[in-house]
């Protein structure tokens, strides 16, 4: 009899953002006059930079002419784009990453999900809490997470290891202490600058993870989708700035937030050619080779027009324009930080990341505060509890919006807080 | 200790087309003066239709302006595109397929690979022989194929069921006879019009498969990437033209060949909302719901610009332009059929598909004939044996090229055959 992937039956509720969308739609239907301001889902609002749209328009014209038309491209991406990624995101910062270690993709969500294909069953997988839900749900689908924890209504799974991120550890978890009775972690998802907390790991903090991984043969799955939002020059933008990372880390990057590609779709994965692990029979296996085979077999890269647009992000004009985009969003983040701090809330993140992570006012839980802001202030955040149990009591605001709306939203949120404290 | 997906270690050699590319590159390096004509990989050569590039250019301009910019789209595709697919490819032909049963993707290769995510381990999987290699390799990766068959050098796997396609069955396999001792097939990959043989199944032939699947609870994975090349109006373009198919079939479609999208990337999967199978505990599970969750979690659809280009394929201009593209390629196929038949070869396909499947001259095997044509006639075909053991003794020619090159290639191939018979 046909067998289904019954791991899917262990998935809980819907994906977070569709649930938010459902509540927002219901509110808008009930209050069509309300000027709802969305600081929830981390979707950019500014258009693609001119350098990108000019390159895409030129590429579309090439696709219209037989002499310049492009059919199937290389399955791993065009060399000129892999070269641009390697040069500008790594080599220019002193990281040893070559173009043929870069795999072009249609975004970090896909890469973070698909990377599990090359790993086997039975790995001990660690995720942070709070966490980007894709890491968890894809491990549920792959059978690594098992069923939900009995008696736990926070959404945790029995088979995953959760690394709490709290105000106490600055929202950057440390590697677990050496403990002969606890098996080491095999796969560790790290995201810095962090979604959802906005925290950015220091070199020392990442070095501790690299040392842990190299001691135990773990693989670090390092999601640096927000790397370009780092303002503090002492913070690492890539895990490959840490010595030893080539022996344990896979890094994922995206143009979604850097260059406004959420609706255009391009990102990439880096896997060092030297990264190997042993098969069960003791044979060294190249993870780069496994991923090459995976991508060649299951993927055909992204379209030519999109790759040309991505390449243009790295021209002099493209870099200037993207920096200006990021500066605008980070000014929003700073404005949010100021308004919410002045209103007496505990405010984290937003300094090296486009997310501000805010403690709910006394006694409020995440979804309660979310609903209150939605219905009373017509402002949409993302409930911290939606990212995991350690997110309870927090709400995430995204800096992706235009400044006028951000200011209007903050003034309404602050007003709502005043109304609360007057009760 | 970290576990790898060791199923990958069961994969044999490289993917077929990279191997061909390697041999062609070596030949071109050794003979830089040779005018090599490629009829190997099925990649289109004509540019995108004007309706498509105009729509893409307009969409690029929208992406450059904040008031018309598009960020994240719906994970399953924009409604207007799902509607266009449903209406023009199904409803207009009397098939009961609604827009919300259509899942937009970046191509059939990805869909054919990813669809295995929603099925469990231990299914009895059948593929045709010869076969599009992606069906086999993705089953190897998923652990459904097991190790290569001992003592079999044709590349067959011990865990797959092979359905021979031969001249005797017109290259369309019948369902296996009812046999209480053989467990039924759970997943059956069918591709019509067929890659590589160019055969197209009749309604009766598909009805036999639908009846088999509904008798046994099998799922048919129906790849109709070449549906628009069907010339004979009595042949079905969709499996949903067959009564009962909504209870057993998933259909995959692509714009790659229909509209020249090999380097643009857009296709789709249809899963009827009513298609269910039982979990091991006897609970009915919707395959549509599983795939919705899979796509929402692991994919972010294709970019807005590409989806607008895809939509334009279904405008009146787009349809006329695509028909003209297809007519041109099919005229190439007819010319190849005539030339090769006149030269005394056994010629199949090419009447309702862009592939011509040709018996090698007496005594030649597929790779031998491939090498001979490459080195002596500077013409690239695809060795039939590369698609499976029943492809041995055949070579595939693709009709995707311009007519002058096709005629030149055929004249060289025919000349080479004359040289052969003179020996």
PDB file of C-alpha atoms in Angstrom, chain A residues 27-230:
ATOM      1  CA  UNK A  27      -9.510  42.647  11.091  1.00  0.00           C
ATOM      2  CA  UNK A  28      -9.425  44.512   7.798  1.00  0.00           C
ATOM      3  CA  UNK A  29     -12.691  42.925   6.704  1.00  0.00           C
ATOM      4  CA  UNK A  30     -14.315  44.039   9.953  1.00  0.00           C
ATOM      5  CA  UNK A  31     -12.744  47.523   9.812  1.00  0.00           C
ATOM      6  CA  UNK A  32     -12.298  48.431   6.170  1.00  0.00           C
ATOM      7  CA  UNK A  33     -11.647  52.062   7.136  1.00  0.00           C
ATOM      8  CA  UNK A  34      -8.650  51.214   9.347  1.00  0.00           C
ATOM      9  CA  UNK A  35      -5.191  52.246   8.130  1.00  0.00           C
ATOM     10  CA  UNK A  36      -3.410  49.015   9.062  1.00  0.00           C
ATOM     11  CA  UNK A  37       0.387  49.353   9.163  1.00  0.00           C
ATOM     12  CA  UNK A  38       2.291  46.102   8.740  1.00  0.00           C
ATOM     13  CA  UNK A  39       5.509  45.661  10.659  1.00  0.00           C
ATOM     14  CA  UNK A  40       4.969  41.934  10.850  1.00  0.00           C
ATOM     15  CA  UNK A  41       6.359  39.768   8.095  1.00  0.00           C
ATOM     16  CA  UNK A  42       9.876  40.783   7.114  1.00  0.00           C
ATOM     17  CA  UNK A  43       9.066  41.838   3.602  1.00  0.00           C
ATOM     18  CA  UNK A  44      10.816  44.756   1.965  1.00  0.00           C
ATOM     19  CA  UNK A  45       8.800  47.723   0.747  1.00  0.00           C
ATOM     20  CA  UNK A  46      11.294  49.702  -1.322  1.00  0.00           C
ATOM     21  CA  UNK A  47      11.570  48.888  -5.043  1.00  0.00           C
ATOM     22  CA  UNK A  48      14.489  47.039  -6.602  1.00  0.00           C
ATOM     23  CA  UNK A  49      17.546  49.280  -7.007  1.00  0.00           C
ATOM     24  CA  UNK A  50      17.856  50.912 -10.452  1.00  0.00           C
ATOM     25  CA  UNK A  51      21.082  49.024 -11.191  1.00  0.00           C
ATOM     26  CA  UNK A  52      19.152  45.779 -10.751  1.00  0.00           C
ATOM     27  CA  UNK A  53      16.104  46.677 -12.828  1.00  0.00           C
ATOM     28  CA  UNK A  54      18.342  48.075 -15.581  1.00  0.00           C
ATOM     29  CA  UNK A  55      20.282  44.814 -15.703  1.00  0.00           C
ATOM     30  CA  UNK A  56      17.067  42.784 -15.687  1.00  0.00           C
ATOM     31  CA  UNK A  57      15.554  44.899 -18.478  1.00  0.00           C
ATOM     32  CA  UNK A  58      18.693  44.373 -20.541  1.00  0.00           C
ATOM     33  CA  UNK A  59      18.575  40.635 -19.868  1.00  0.00           C
ATOM     34  CA  UNK A  60      14.900  40.467 -20.879  1.00  0.00           C
ATOM     35  CA  UNK A  61      15.876  42.116 -24.179  1.00  0.00           C
ATOM     36  CA  UNK A  62      18.607  39.503 -24.645  1.00  0.00           C
ATOM     37  CA  UNK A  63      16.027  36.769 -24.115  1.00  0.00           C
ATOM     38  CA  UNK A  64      13.973  38.235 -26.963  1.00  0.00           C
ATOM     39  CA  UNK A  65      16.704  37.755 -29.568  1.00  0.00           C
ATOM     40  CA  UNK A  66      17.956  34.366 -30.799  1.00  0.00           C
ATOM     41  CA  UNK A  67      21.556  35.565 -30.960  1.00  0.00           C
ATOM     42  CA  UNK A  68      21.605  36.519 -27.258  1.00  0.00           C
ATOM     43  CA  UNK A  69      18.954  34.140 -25.902  1.00  0.00           C
ATOM     44  CA  UNK A  70      19.813  31.934 -22.915  1.00  0.00           C
ATOM     45  CA  UNK A  71      18.318  28.479 -22.448  1.00  0.00           C
ATOM     46  CA  UNK A  72      19.400  26.132 -19.685  1.00  0.00           C
ATOM     47  CA  UNK A  73      22.111  27.734 -17.593  1.00  0.00           C
ATOM     48  CA  UNK A  74      24.639  25.866 -15.470  1.00  0.00           C
ATOM     49  CA  UNK A  75      22.733  23.978 -12.751  1.00  0.00           C
ATOM     50  CA  UNK A  76      24.864  25.541 -10.020  1.00  0.00           C
ATOM     51  CA  UNK A  77      24.567  29.079 -11.377  1.00  0.00           C
ATOM     52  CA  UNK A  78      26.436  31.190 -13.906  1.00  0.00           C
ATOM     53  CA  UNK A  79      30.142  31.529 -13.186  1.00  0.00           C
ATOM     54  CA  UNK A  80      30.003  35.321 -13.370  1.00  0.00           C
ATOM     55  CA  UNK A  81      27.435  35.401 -10.568  1.00  0.00           C
ATOM     56  CA  UNK A  82      29.232  32.853  -8.406  1.00  0.00           C
ATOM     57  CA  UNK A  83      32.364  34.946  -8.914  1.00  0.00           C
ATOM     58  CA  UNK A  84      30.570  38.148  -7.873  1.00  0.00           C
ATOM     59  CA  UNK A  85      29.245  36.529  -4.698  1.00  0.00           C
ATOM     60  CA  UNK A  86      32.635  35.053  -3.782  1.00  0.00           C
ATOM     61  CA  UNK A  87      34.570  38.222  -4.471  1.00  0.00           C
ATOM     62  CA  UNK A  88      32.359  40.838  -2.844  1.00  0.00           C
ATOM     63  CA  UNK A  89      30.886  38.939   0.083  1.00  0.00           C
ATOM     64  CA  UNK A  90      33.978  36.958   1.077  1.00  0.00           C
ATOM     65  CA  UNK A  91      37.298  37.594  -0.648  1.00  0.00           C
ATOM     66  CA  UNK A  92      37.012  41.354  -0.153  1.00  0.00           C
ATOM     67  CA  UNK A  93      36.672  40.673   3.579  1.00  0.00           C
ATOM     68  CA  UNK A  94      39.611  38.285   3.684  1.00  0.00           C
ATOM     69  CA  UNK A  95      37.542  35.096   3.699  1.00  0.00           C
ATOM     70  CA  UNK A  96      38.811  32.096   1.804  1.00  0.00           C
ATOM     71  CA  UNK A  97      35.776  31.271  -0.362  1.00  0.00           C
ATOM     72  CA  UNK A  98      36.125  30.578  -4.074  1.00  0.00           C
ATOM     73  CA  UNK A  99      33.485  30.947  -6.778  1.00  0.00           C
ATOM     74  CA  UNK A 100      33.103  27.192  -7.200  1.00  0.00           C
ATOM     75  CA  UNK A 101      32.167  26.901  -3.534  1.00  0.00           C
ATOM     76  CA  UNK A 102      29.133  29.130  -4.145  1.00  0.00           C
ATOM     77  CA  UNK A 103      25.815  27.531  -5.225  1.00  0.00           C
ATOM     78  CA  UNK A 104      23.257  29.950  -6.644  1.00  0.00           C
ATOM     79  CA  UNK A 105      19.691  29.367  -5.439  1.00  0.00           C
ATOM     80  CA  UNK A 106      16.237  30.889  -5.351  1.00  0.00           C
ATOM     81  CA  UNK A 107      16.612  32.036  -1.773  1.00  0.00           C
ATOM     82  CA  UNK A 108      17.635  31.114   1.741  1.00  0.00           C
ATOM     83  CA  UNK A 109      14.250  29.664   2.677  1.00  0.00           C
ATOM     84  CA  UNK A 110      14.708  27.016  -0.022  1.00  0.00           C
ATOM     85  CA  UNK A 111      18.338  26.403   0.851  1.00  0.00           C
ATOM     86  CA  UNK A 112      17.681  26.152   4.588  1.00  0.00           C
ATOM     87  CA  UNK A 113      14.964  23.618   3.779  1.00  0.00           C
ATOM     88  CA  UNK A 114      16.737  21.631   1.092  1.00  0.00           C
ATOM     89  CA  UNK A 115      20.092  21.311   2.825  1.00  0.00           C
ATOM     90  CA  UNK A 116      18.662  18.498   4.959  1.00  0.00           C
ATOM     91  CA  UNK A 117      18.555  16.337   1.807  1.00  0.00           C
ATOM     92  CA  UNK A 118      22.248  15.554   2.103  1.00  0.00           C
ATOM     93  CA  UNK A 119      22.099  14.542   5.762  1.00  0.00           C
ATOM     94  CA  UNK A 120      20.911  11.214   7.048  1.00  0.00           C
ATOM     95  CA  UNK A 121      18.356  10.123   9.591  1.00  0.00           C
ATOM     96  CA  UNK A 122      19.202  10.062  13.266  1.00  0.00           C
ATOM     97  CA  UNK A 123      21.147  13.282  13.574  1.00  0.00           C
ATOM     98  CA  UNK A 124      20.903  15.282  16.773  1.00  0.00           C
ATOM     99  CA  UNK A 125      19.660  18.643  15.559  1.00  0.00           C
ATOM    100  CA  UNK A 126      19.795  21.887  17.516  1.00  0.00           C
ATOM    101  CA  UNK A 127      17.808  25.024  16.823  1.00  0.00           C
ATOM    102  CA  UNK A 128      17.662  28.261  18.709  1.00  0.00           C
ATOM    103  CA  UNK A 129      14.523  29.270  20.590  1.00  0.00           C
ATOM    104  CA  UNK A 130      13.036  31.577  19.351  1.00  0.00           C
ATOM    105  CA  UNK A 131      13.708  30.374  15.816  1.00  0.00           C
ATOM    106  CA  UNK A 132      12.858  30.952  12.164  1.00  0.00           C
ATOM    107  CA  UNK A 133      10.087  28.315  11.792  1.00  0.00           C
ATOM    108  CA  UNK A 134      11.466  26.852   8.555  1.00  0.00           C
ATOM    109  CA  UNK A 135      14.368  25.206  10.401  1.00  0.00           C
ATOM    110  CA  UNK A 136      11.964  23.389  12.695  1.00  0.00           C
ATOM    111  CA  UNK A 137       9.269  22.463  10.204  1.00  0.00           C
ATOM    112  CA  UNK A 138      11.716  21.036   7.687  1.00  0.00           C
ATOM    113  CA  UNK A 139      13.224  18.871  10.400  1.00  0.00           C
ATOM    114  CA  UNK A 140       9.741  17.682  11.284  1.00  0.00           C
ATOM    115  CA  UNK A 141       9.174  16.781   7.631  1.00  0.00           C
ATOM    116  CA  UNK A 142      12.503  14.959   7.484  1.00  0.00           C
ATOM    117  CA  UNK A 143      11.693  12.928  10.584  1.00  0.00           C
ATOM    118  CA  UNK A 144      14.423  14.480  12.713  1.00  0.00           C
ATOM    119  CA  UNK A 145      12.067  16.182  15.158  1.00  0.00           C
ATOM    120  CA  UNK A 146       9.717  13.365  16.099  1.00  0.00           C
ATOM    121  CA  UNK A 147       6.307  14.126  17.581  1.00  0.00           C
ATOM    122  CA  UNK A 148       5.493  17.249  19.611  1.00  0.00           C
ATOM    123  CA  UNK A 149       6.641  17.052  23.225  1.00  0.00           C
ATOM    124  CA  UNK A 150       3.877  15.524  25.298  1.00  0.00           C
ATOM    125  CA  UNK A 151       2.269  18.043  27.589  1.00  0.00           C
ATOM    126  CA  UNK A 152       4.141  20.959  26.058  1.00  0.00           C
ATOM    127  CA  UNK A 153       1.866  23.530  24.467  1.00  0.00           C
ATOM    128  CA  UNK A 154       4.683  25.779  23.282  1.00  0.00           C
ATOM    129  CA  UNK A 155       5.181  23.803  20.096  1.00  0.00           C
ATOM    130  CA  UNK A 156       8.444  22.093  20.991  1.00  0.00           C
ATOM    131  CA  UNK A 157       9.299  18.712  19.470  1.00  0.00           C
ATOM    132  CA  UNK A 158      10.614  15.747  21.390  1.00  0.00           C
ATOM    133  CA  UNK A 159      13.476  15.073  19.006  1.00  0.00           C
ATOM    134  CA  UNK A 160      15.055  18.529  18.708  1.00  0.00           C
ATOM    135  CA  UNK A 161      17.528  20.240  21.004  1.00  0.00           C
ATOM    136  CA  UNK A 162      16.513  23.820  21.786  1.00  0.00           C
ATOM    137  CA  UNK A 163      19.094  26.483  22.530  1.00  0.00           C
ATOM    138  CA  UNK A 164      17.360  29.233  24.503  1.00  0.00           C
ATOM    139  CA  UNK A 165      18.016  32.809  23.443  1.00  0.00           C
ATOM    140  CA  UNK A 166      17.136  35.157  26.238  1.00  0.00           C
ATOM    141  CA  UNK A 167      17.995  38.597  27.501  1.00  0.00           C
ATOM    142  CA  UNK A 168      20.382  36.833  29.892  1.00  0.00           C
ATOM    143  CA  UNK A 169      22.603  35.477  27.124  1.00  0.00           C
ATOM    144  CA  UNK A 170      22.129  38.499  24.887  1.00  0.00           C
ATOM    145  CA  UNK A 171      20.076  36.302  22.553  1.00  0.00           C
ATOM    146  CA  UNK A 172      23.191  34.444  21.405  1.00  0.00           C
ATOM    147  CA  UNK A 173      23.333  30.874  22.730  1.00  0.00           C
ATOM    148  CA  UNK A 174      26.550  29.290  23.870  1.00  0.00           C
ATOM    149  CA  UNK A 175      27.554  25.766  22.862  1.00  0.00           C
ATOM    150  CA  UNK A 176      26.411  23.189  25.411  1.00  0.00           C
ATOM    151  CA  UNK A 177      28.920  22.325  28.148  1.00  0.00           C
ATOM    152  CA  UNK A 178      31.015  19.231  27.593  1.00  0.00           C
ATOM    153  CA  UNK A 179      29.069  16.385  29.116  1.00  0.00           C
ATOM    154  CA  UNK A 180      30.014  12.797  28.485  1.00  0.00           C
ATOM    155  CA  UNK A 181      26.441  11.672  29.164  1.00  0.00           C
ATOM    156  CA  UNK A 182      24.867  13.914  26.483  1.00  0.00           C
ATOM    157  CA  UNK A 183      25.646  13.046  22.885  1.00  0.00           C
ATOM    158  CA  UNK A 184      27.065  15.993  20.950  1.00  0.00           C
ATOM    159  CA  UNK A 185      24.983  18.047  18.551  1.00  0.00           C
ATOM    160  CA  UNK A 186      25.328  16.940  14.915  1.00  0.00           C
ATOM    161  CA  UNK A 187      23.595  19.801  13.110  1.00  0.00           C
ATOM    162  CA  UNK A 188      23.311  23.272  14.588  1.00  0.00           C
ATOM    163  CA  UNK A 189      21.304  26.062  12.982  1.00  0.00           C
ATOM    164  CA  UNK A 190      22.701  29.487  13.743  1.00  0.00           C
ATOM    165  CA  UNK A 191      21.298  32.717  12.334  1.00  0.00           C
ATOM    166  CA  UNK A 192      23.199  35.961  12.737  1.00  0.00           C
ATOM    167  CA  UNK A 193      22.144  38.737  12.579  1.00  0.00           C
ATOM    168  CA  UNK A 194      19.279  36.912  14.120  1.00  0.00           C
ATOM    169  CA  UNK A 195      15.745  36.491  12.933  1.00  0.00           C
ATOM    170  CA  UNK A 196      13.687  37.151  15.059  1.00  0.00           C
ATOM    171  CA  UNK A 197      15.654  38.781  17.887  1.00  0.00           C
ATOM    172  CA  UNK A 198      17.896  41.083  15.864  1.00  0.00           C
ATOM    173  CA  UNK A 199      20.950  40.035  17.904  1.00  0.00           C
ATOM    174  CA  UNK A 200      24.291  39.701  16.086  1.00  0.00           C
ATOM    175  CA  UNK A 201      26.964  37.282  17.251  1.00  0.00           C
ATOM    176  CA  UNK A 202      30.503  38.480  17.936  1.00  0.00           C
ATOM    177  CA  UNK A 203      33.604  36.776  16.580  1.00  0.00           C
ATOM    178  CA  UNK A 204      34.267  35.229  19.982  1.00  0.00           C
ATOM    179  CA  UNK A 205      30.753  33.853  20.182  1.00  0.00           C
ATOM    180  CA  UNK A 206      31.029  32.295  16.724  1.00  0.00           C
ATOM    181  CA  UNK A 207      34.537  31.039  17.482  1.00  0.00           C
ATOM    182  CA  UNK A 208      33.126  29.109  20.446  1.00  0.00           C
ATOM    183  CA  UNK A 209      30.681  27.372  18.093  1.00  0.00           C
ATOM    184  CA  UNK A 210      33.361  26.631  15.496  1.00  0.00           C
ATOM    185  CA  UNK A 211      35.548  25.122  18.202  1.00  0.00           C
ATOM    186  CA  UNK A 212      32.629  23.044  19.457  1.00  0.00           C
ATOM    187  CA  UNK A 213      31.780  21.815  15.959  1.00  0.00           C
ATOM    188  CA  UNK A 214      35.358  20.926  15.118  1.00  0.00           C
ATOM    189  CA  UNK A 215      35.688  19.078  18.403  1.00  0.00           C
ATOM    190  CA  UNK A 216      32.582  16.986  17.761  1.00  0.00           C
ATOM    191  CA  UNK A 217      32.336  16.754  13.982  1.00  0.00           C
ATOM    192  CA  UNK A 218      29.153  18.846  13.998  1.00  0.00           C
ATOM    193  CA  UNK A 219      28.029  20.867  11.011  1.00  0.00           C
ATOM    194  CA  UNK A 220      26.994  24.488  11.574  1.00  0.00           C
ATOM    195  CA  UNK A 221      24.244  25.670   9.248  1.00  0.00           C
ATOM    196  CA  UNK A 222      24.909  29.383   9.333  1.00  0.00           C
ATOM    197  CA  UNK A 223      22.146  31.615   8.004  1.00  0.00           C
ATOM    198  CA  UNK A 224      23.569  35.043   7.252  1.00  0.00           C
ATOM    199  CA  UNK A 225      20.633  36.376   5.259  1.00  0.00           C
ATOM    200  CA  UNK A 226      20.858  39.673   7.178  1.00  0.00           C
ATOM    201  CA  UNK A 227      24.653  40.045   7.081  1.00  0.00           C
ATOM    202  CA  UNK A 228      24.524  43.302   5.154  1.00  0.00           C
ATOM    203  CA  UNK A 229      22.566  44.995   7.934  1.00  0.00           C
ATOM    204  CA  UNK A 230      25.515  44.788  10.324  1.00  0.00           C
TER     205      UNK A 230
END
